[in-house]
Every structure is written in structure tokens, then in C-alpha cells.
Amino acid sequence: QGIIDAALTILRDEGLNKVTMRRIAAALDTGAASLYVYVRDTEDLHAQILDALLGSVAASLPVGGTWSARLAAALTRYMRTLFDYPDIARLTLFNWPTGPNYLAFVDLLLALLVEGGIPDRDAAWAVDLLLQFATATATEQGARKASSRAAEELSALATAITRADVATYPQIARLGGELLSGSGATRFAWGLDVLIAGILGTRRPPTVQE
């Protein structure tokens, strides 16, 4: 726990690239070699950091409300947690977490889907889809927040859309205002509604074609 606490402090103050075994050992006034008794490697360290961050997700969720509202609240809380740490969110896209807090979160999502009447087979796939959407959103928005060029790039995109030639890009010219409308939170909530509605109305095929 001391290793993870030190790693989280460094992560918050200096970023993920500074979270190294040597840096943590210095913070704990010990040798880096002694840390490998508890952490296999840097990848394992990052996985444990993610799991520690997810420890507070389920604990902060509302108790009342419909199953779909609680499902959306859980995924929103998950997304916001990763949003604060875009480097960790990016890693989550490529690594499969296996820590106890992550597994507890997945179990919670499955329970909510089953409560909503989703068949077990569909719920198993739905969790993957929902987590992909939440993780990708956190990665994208978190990276933009941390980027010094985000405002400039957004302005350039808005200019390109508003100046789109109607003959060449008729749909962009017609819907330009809508393409950039809405806050990130509003668009994420709408995206969850779309996914949940789709999960409710779409059954898995009886056989899987590899």
C-alpha cells in the first residue's frame, strides 16, 4: 500500500512518466530492488495504480434510482476517474486490468445489466462495449484537457467546418453547428443512452463466427 500511495502522489504531482521504481524508492527512502518483492515490473505497477484509483468508484455511487440510471452513474464515475489521469486511461485501452477493484466494478455492471432484464450472454458482451466507450471517452477528453494545443486545434476544426464548401461537403455545411454542439458530459450521457437502448433491443447471435 505504501508503494501505491507513493506512486499516486507522484502521478498527481508529476505525471505517469515520472512514476518509476527508482522514483518511488527515493520517495520511500529505500532501494528500487526492494520494491520488486511487491511489484513485478512497471506494467504491474501501472495496473495496481489503476486498481487503486477504481477503489472509490463503486463506493460513491447512488443507491436509489432505476437500474439504467445507476448503470450510467457507475460508468460516468469510472470515466471521470480515468479522465483525471489520461495516461492511465490510455494504458487501460491496451491492457486488461485484473485487480480486485476492477473485477468488483465489472461484477457491479453485470449485476445492473441482469437486473434490467438483459440475458446473461448479452450482458457479458455488453460490459466490454460499455467499458470501451467510457475508457475511450476518458482517454480522448483527458488528453485534450492536458494538451497545450487543444484549444488551437478545436478552433481550427470549427473554422474548417464553418467554411466547408456546400458543393463539396453538403452534409457538413448543413450540419456544421450540430457537429460541435453540446458539452462533453451531455454527449457522453447521450452515448450511454444509445448503447443501453441498443443492448436492450439487440440479442447476441446464437453462434459466433470467428
mmCIF file of C-alpha atoms in Angstrom:
data_model
loop_
_atom_site.group_PDB
_atom_site.id
_atom_site.type_symbol
_atom_site.label_atom_id
_atom_site.label_comp_id
_atom_site.label_asym_id
_atom_site.label_seq_id
_atom_site.Cartn_x
_atom_site.Cartn_y
_atom_site.Cartn_z
ATOM 1 C CA GLN A 1 0.000 0.000 0.000
ATOM 2 C CA GLY A 2 2.890 2.338 0.728
ATOM 3 C CA ILE A 3 4.259 1.784 -2.773
ATOM 4 C CA ILE A 4 0.901 2.527 -4.391
ATOM 5 C CA ASP A 5 0.350 5.607 -2.212
ATOM 6 C CA ALA A 6 3.753 6.967 -3.207
ATOM 7 C CA ALA A 7 3.081 6.183 -6.865
ATOM 8 C CA LEU A 8 -0.265 8.009 -6.756
ATOM 9 C CA THR A 9 1.354 11.076 -5.213
ATOM 10 C CA ILE A 10 3.987 11.161 -7.961
ATOM 11 C CA LEU A 11 1.320 10.569 -10.600
ATOM 12 C CA ARG A 12 -0.789 13.501 -9.400
ATOM 13 C CA ASP A 13 2.164 15.859 -8.987
ATOM 14 C CA GLU A 14 4.428 14.926 -11.896
ATOM 15 C CA GLY A 15 2.624 12.630 -14.357
ATOM 16 C CA LEU A 16 2.857 8.949 -15.248
ATOM 17 C CA ASN A 17 6.243 9.204 -16.970
ATOM 18 C CA LYS A 18 7.786 10.048 -13.594
ATOM 19 C CA VAL A 19 6.257 7.013 -11.877
ATOM 20 C CA THR A 20 9.297 4.742 -11.953
ATOM 21 C CA MET A 21 10.593 2.197 -9.487
ATOM 22 C CA ARG A 22 13.623 4.367 -8.800
ATOM 23 C CA ARG A 23 11.497 7.470 -8.187
ATOM 24 C CA ILE A 24 9.159 5.593 -5.843
ATOM 25 C CA ALA A 25 12.093 4.051 -3.983
ATOM 26 C CA ALA A 26 13.553 7.513 -3.434
ATOM 27 C CA ALA A 27 10.231 8.753 -2.065
ATOM 28 C CA LEU A 28 10.137 5.782 0.330
ATOM 29 C CA ASP A 29 13.833 6.120 1.219
ATOM 30 C CA THR A 30 14.678 2.593 0.137
ATOM 31 C CA GLY A 31 16.314 0.773 -2.756
ATOM 32 C CA ALA A 32 14.481 0.093 -6.000
ATOM 33 C CA ALA A 33 15.319 -3.605 -5.804
ATOM 34 C CA SER A 34 13.281 -3.983 -2.622
ATOM 35 C CA LEU A 35 10.118 -2.897 -4.444
ATOM 36 C CA TYR A 36 10.183 -5.905 -6.746
ATOM 37 C CA VAL A 37 9.141 -8.087 -3.844
ATOM 38 C CA TYR A 38 5.691 -6.466 -4.177
ATOM 39 C CA VAL A 39 5.582 -5.267 -7.803
ATOM 40 C CA ARG A 40 6.736 -7.399 -10.757
ATOM 41 C CA ASP A 41 7.532 -4.577 -13.180
ATOM 42 C CA THR A 42 6.388 -1.141 -14.334
ATOM 43 C CA GLU A 43 3.377 -2.596 -16.170
ATOM 44 C CA ASP A 44 2.274 -4.348 -12.990
ATOM 45 C CA LEU A 45 2.760 -1.081 -11.083
ATOM 46 C CA HIS A 46 0.533 0.801 -13.525
ATOM 47 C CA ALA A 47 -2.128 -1.900 -13.230
ATOM 48 C CA GLN A 48 -2.068 -1.607 -9.445
ATOM 49 C CA ILE A 49 -2.331 2.185 -9.695
ATOM 50 C CA LEU A 50 -5.408 1.835 -11.888
ATOM 51 C CA ASP A 51 -6.977 -0.601 -9.465
ATOM 52 C CA ALA A 52 -6.324 1.779 -6.562
ATOM 53 C CA LEU A 53 -7.986 4.633 -8.478
ATOM 54 C CA LEU A 54 -11.050 2.459 -9.093
ATOM 55 C CA GLY A 55 -11.414 1.700 -5.405
ATOM 56 C CA SER A 56 -13.568 4.773 -4.826
ATOM 57 C CA VAL A 57 -15.803 4.378 -7.889
ATOM 58 C CA ALA A 58 -18.386 1.926 -6.567
ATOM 59 C CA ALA A 59 -18.331 3.449 -3.076
ATOM 60 C CA SER A 60 -19.529 6.824 -4.387
ATOM 61 C CA LEU A 61 -22.465 5.585 -6.461
ATOM 62 C CA PRO A 62 -26.094 6.476 -5.629
ATOM 63 C CA VAL A 63 -28.167 3.690 -4.106
ATOM 64 C CA GLY A 64 -31.636 4.592 -5.421
ATOM 65 C CA GLY A 65 -32.959 5.027 -8.934
ATOM 66 C CA THR A 66 -33.560 2.738 -11.874
ATOM 67 C CA TRP A 67 -31.011 0.137 -12.905
ATOM 68 C CA SER A 68 -30.194 2.085 -16.068
ATOM 69 C CA ALA A 69 -29.648 5.311 -14.123
ATOM 70 C CA ARG A 70 -27.335 3.512 -11.706
ATOM 71 C CA LEU A 71 -25.515 1.877 -14.626
ATOM 72 C CA ALA A 72 -24.999 5.273 -16.266
ATOM 73 C CA ALA A 73 -23.849 6.753 -12.948
ATOM 74 C CA ALA A 74 -21.316 3.954 -12.483
ATOM 75 C CA LEU A 75 -19.864 4.375 -15.965
ATOM 76 C CA THR A 76 -19.815 8.164 -15.633
ATOM 77 C CA ARG A 77 -17.912 7.902 -12.374
ATOM 78 C CA TYR A 78 -15.490 5.443 -13.999
ATOM 79 C CA MET A 79 -14.992 7.771 -16.966
ATOM 80 C CA ARG A 80 -14.375 10.808 -14.741
ATOM 81 C CA THR A 81 -11.832 8.888 -12.670
ATOM 82 C CA LEU A 82 -9.845 7.976 -15.777
ATOM 83 C CA PHE A 83 -10.366 11.471 -17.230
ATOM 84 C CA ASP A 84 -8.217 12.894 -14.431
ATOM 85 C CA TYR A 85 -5.402 10.506 -15.431
ATOM 86 C CA PRO A 86 -5.319 10.306 -19.260
ATOM 87 C CA ASP A 87 -2.049 8.356 -19.285
ATOM 88 C CA ILE A 88 -3.618 5.645 -17.135
ATOM 89 C CA ALA A 89 -6.761 5.723 -19.287
ATOM 90 C CA ARG A 90 -4.638 5.210 -22.406
ATOM 91 C CA LEU A 91 -2.972 2.177 -20.855
ATOM 92 C CA THR A 92 -6.361 0.726 -19.992
ATOM 93 C CA LEU A 93 -7.231 0.614 -23.695
ATOM 94 C CA PHE A 94 -4.375 -1.811 -24.328
ATOM 95 C CA ASN A 95 -4.107 -3.763 -21.075
ATOM 96 C CA TRP A 96 -6.742 -5.870 -19.388
ATOM 97 C CA PRO A 97 -6.919 -4.983 -15.677
ATOM 98 C CA THR A 98 -7.335 -7.872 -13.273
ATOM 99 C CA GLY A 99 -7.187 -6.180 -9.850
ATOM 100 C CA PRO A 100 -9.862 -6.750 -7.200
ATOM 101 C CA ASN A 101 -11.398 -3.275 -7.518
ATOM 102 C CA TYR A 102 -11.662 -3.608 -11.298
ATOM 103 C CA LEU A 103 -13.246 -7.051 -11.004
ATOM 104 C CA ALA A 104 -15.689 -5.729 -8.394
ATOM 105 C CA PHE A 105 -16.633 -2.916 -10.782
ATOM 106 C CA VAL A 106 -17.217 -5.336 -13.659
ATOM 107 C CA ASP A 107 -19.313 -7.511 -11.343
ATOM 108 C CA LEU A 108 -21.396 -4.466 -10.418
ATOM 109 C CA LEU A 109 -22.015 -3.622 -14.083
ATOM 110 C CA LEU A 110 -23.057 -7.214 -14.802
ATOM 111 C CA ALA A 111 -25.466 -7.186 -11.849
ATOM 112 C CA LEU A 112 -27.094 -3.965 -13.086
ATOM 113 C CA LEU A 113 -27.485 -5.321 -16.613
ATOM 114 C CA VAL A 114 -29.026 -8.559 -15.345
ATOM 115 C CA GLU A 115 -31.317 -6.517 -13.093
ATOM 116 C CA GLY A 116 -32.501 -4.715 -16.225
ATOM 117 C CA GLY A 117 -33.517 -7.989 -17.815
ATOM 118 C CA ILE A 118 -30.529 -8.332 -20.137
ATOM 119 C CA PRO A 119 -29.846 -12.041 -20.833
ATOM 120 C CA ASP A 120 -26.600 -13.307 -19.337
ATOM 121 C CA ARG A 121 -24.910 -13.876 -22.712
ATOM 122 C CA ASP A 122 -25.719 -10.347 -23.853
ATOM 123 C CA ALA A 123 -24.694 -8.814 -20.529
ATOM 124 C CA ALA A 124 -21.275 -10.450 -20.791
ATOM 125 C CA TRP A 125 -20.582 -8.729 -24.113
ATOM 126 C CA ALA A 126 -22.334 -5.509 -23.141
ATOM 127 C CA VAL A 127 -19.882 -4.862 -20.300
ATOM 128 C CA ASP A 128 -16.994 -4.893 -22.756
ATOM 129 C CA LEU A 129 -18.774 -2.468 -25.088
ATOM 130 C CA LEU A 130 -19.710 -0.054 -22.289
ATOM 131 C CA LEU A 131 -16.222 -0.046 -20.798
ATOM 132 C CA GLN A 132 -14.646 0.543 -24.214
ATOM 133 C CA PHE A 133 -16.855 3.607 -24.735
ATOM 134 C CA ALA A 134 -16.174 5.036 -21.273
ATOM 135 C CA THR A 135 -12.431 4.359 -21.441
ATOM 136 C CA ALA A 136 -12.046 5.806 -24.940
ATOM 137 C CA THR A 137 -14.013 8.915 -23.954
ATOM 138 C CA ALA A 138 -11.853 9.454 -20.880
ATOM 139 C CA THR A 139 -8.669 8.948 -22.900
ATOM 140 C CA GLU A 140 -9.693 11.387 -25.627
ATOM 141 C CA GLN A 141 -11.097 14.122 -23.401
ATOM 142 C CA GLY A 142 -8.393 13.784 -20.757
ATOM 143 C CA ALA A 143 -5.632 14.020 -23.359
ATOM 144 C CA ARG A 144 -7.240 17.112 -24.863
ATOM 145 C CA LYS A 145 -7.504 18.760 -21.463
ATOM 146 C CA ALA A 146 -3.810 18.148 -20.859
ATOM 147 C CA SER A 147 -2.747 19.323 -24.328
ATOM 148 C CA SER A 148 -1.484 22.864 -24.796
ATOM 149 C CA ARG A 149 -2.671 22.747 -28.409
ATOM 150 C CA ALA A 150 -6.229 21.543 -27.758
ATOM 151 C CA ALA A 151 -7.852 24.990 -27.942
ATOM 152 C CA GLU A 152 -5.962 25.854 -31.113
ATOM 153 C CA GLU A 153 -6.892 22.550 -32.758
ATOM 154 C CA LEU A 154 -10.565 22.898 -31.793
ATOM 155 C CA SER A 155 -10.632 26.415 -33.218
ATOM 156 C CA ALA A 156 -9.081 25.164 -36.458
ATOM 157 C CA LEU A 157 -11.656 22.376 -36.680
ATOM 158 C CA ALA A 158 -14.531 24.801 -36.069
ATOM 159 C CA THR A 159 -13.180 27.091 -38.782
ATOM 160 C CA ALA A 160 -12.865 24.209 -41.249
ATOM 161 C CA ILE A 161 -16.437 23.106 -40.550
ATOM 162 C CA THR A 162 -17.989 26.554 -40.774
ATOM 163 C CA ARG A 163 -16.145 27.258 -44.023
ATOM 164 C CA ALA A 164 -16.903 23.874 -45.585
ATOM 165 C CA ASP A 165 -17.870 24.244 -49.234
ATOM 166 C CA VAL A 166 -21.507 23.290 -49.667
ATOM 167 C CA ALA A 167 -20.863 21.742 -53.077
ATOM 168 C CA THR A 168 -18.004 19.548 -51.854
ATOM 169 C CA TYR A 169 -19.238 18.749 -48.326
ATOM 170 C CA PRO A 170 -23.007 19.329 -48.403
ATOM 171 C CA GLN A 171 -23.799 17.454 -45.173
ATOM 172 C CA ILE A 172 -21.012 19.099 -43.166
ATOM 173 C CA ALA A 173 -22.106 22.512 -44.422
ATOM 174 C CA ARG A 174 -25.709 21.742 -43.452
ATOM 175 C CA LEU A 175 -24.970 20.239 -40.022
ATOM 176 C CA GLY A 176 -21.857 22.180 -39.070
ATOM 177 C CA GLY A 177 -23.404 23.752 -35.992
ATOM 178 C CA GLU A 178 -24.609 20.410 -34.678
ATOM 179 C CA LEU A 179 -21.277 18.656 -35.178
ATOM 180 C CA LEU A 180 -19.650 20.740 -32.449
ATOM 181 C CA SER A 181 -22.698 21.308 -30.251
ATOM 182 C CA GLY A 182 -23.199 20.061 -26.706
ATOM 183 C CA SER A 183 -20.828 19.643 -23.778
ATOM 184 C CA GLY A 184 -18.650 16.596 -23.306
ATOM 185 C CA ALA A 185 -20.793 15.458 -20.373
ATOM 186 C CA THR A 186 -24.016 15.785 -22.364
ATOM 187 C CA ARG A 187 -22.633 13.888 -25.332
ATOM 188 C CA PHE A 188 -21.280 11.129 -23.084
ATOM 189 C CA ALA A 189 -24.639 10.732 -21.327
ATOM 190 C CA TRP A 190 -26.398 10.546 -24.708
ATOM 191 C CA GLY A 191 -23.896 7.967 -25.906
ATOM 192 C CA LEU A 192 -24.609 5.798 -22.862
ATOM 193 C CA ASP A 193 -28.356 6.074 -23.536
ATOM 194 C CA VAL A 194 -27.778 4.944 -27.121
ATOM 195 C CA LEU A 195 -25.682 1.970 -26.022
ATOM 196 C CA ILE A 196 -28.071 0.907 -23.270
ATOM 197 C CA ALA A 197 -31.065 1.137 -25.640
ATOM 198 C CA GLY A 198 -29.151 -0.884 -28.206
ATOM 199 C CA ILE A 199 -28.200 -3.528 -25.652
ATOM 200 C CA LEU A 200 -31.844 -3.822 -24.585
ATOM 201 C CA GLY A 201 -33.004 -4.300 -28.159
ATOM 202 C CA THR A 202 -30.224 -6.421 -29.638
ATOM 203 C CA ARG A 203 -29.610 -10.083 -28.894
ATOM 204 C CA ARG A 204 -26.339 -11.877 -29.472
ATOM 205 C CA PRO A 205 -26.269 -14.269 -32.422
ATOM 206 C CA PRO A 206 -26.802 -17.915 -31.458
ATOM 207 C CA THR A 207 -23.399 -18.838 -32.832
ATOM 208 C CA VAL A 208 -20.250 -16.775 -33.033
ATOM 209 C CA GLN A 209 -18.468 -16.621 -36.379
ATOM 210 C CA GLU A 210 -14.733 -16.308 -35.782
#
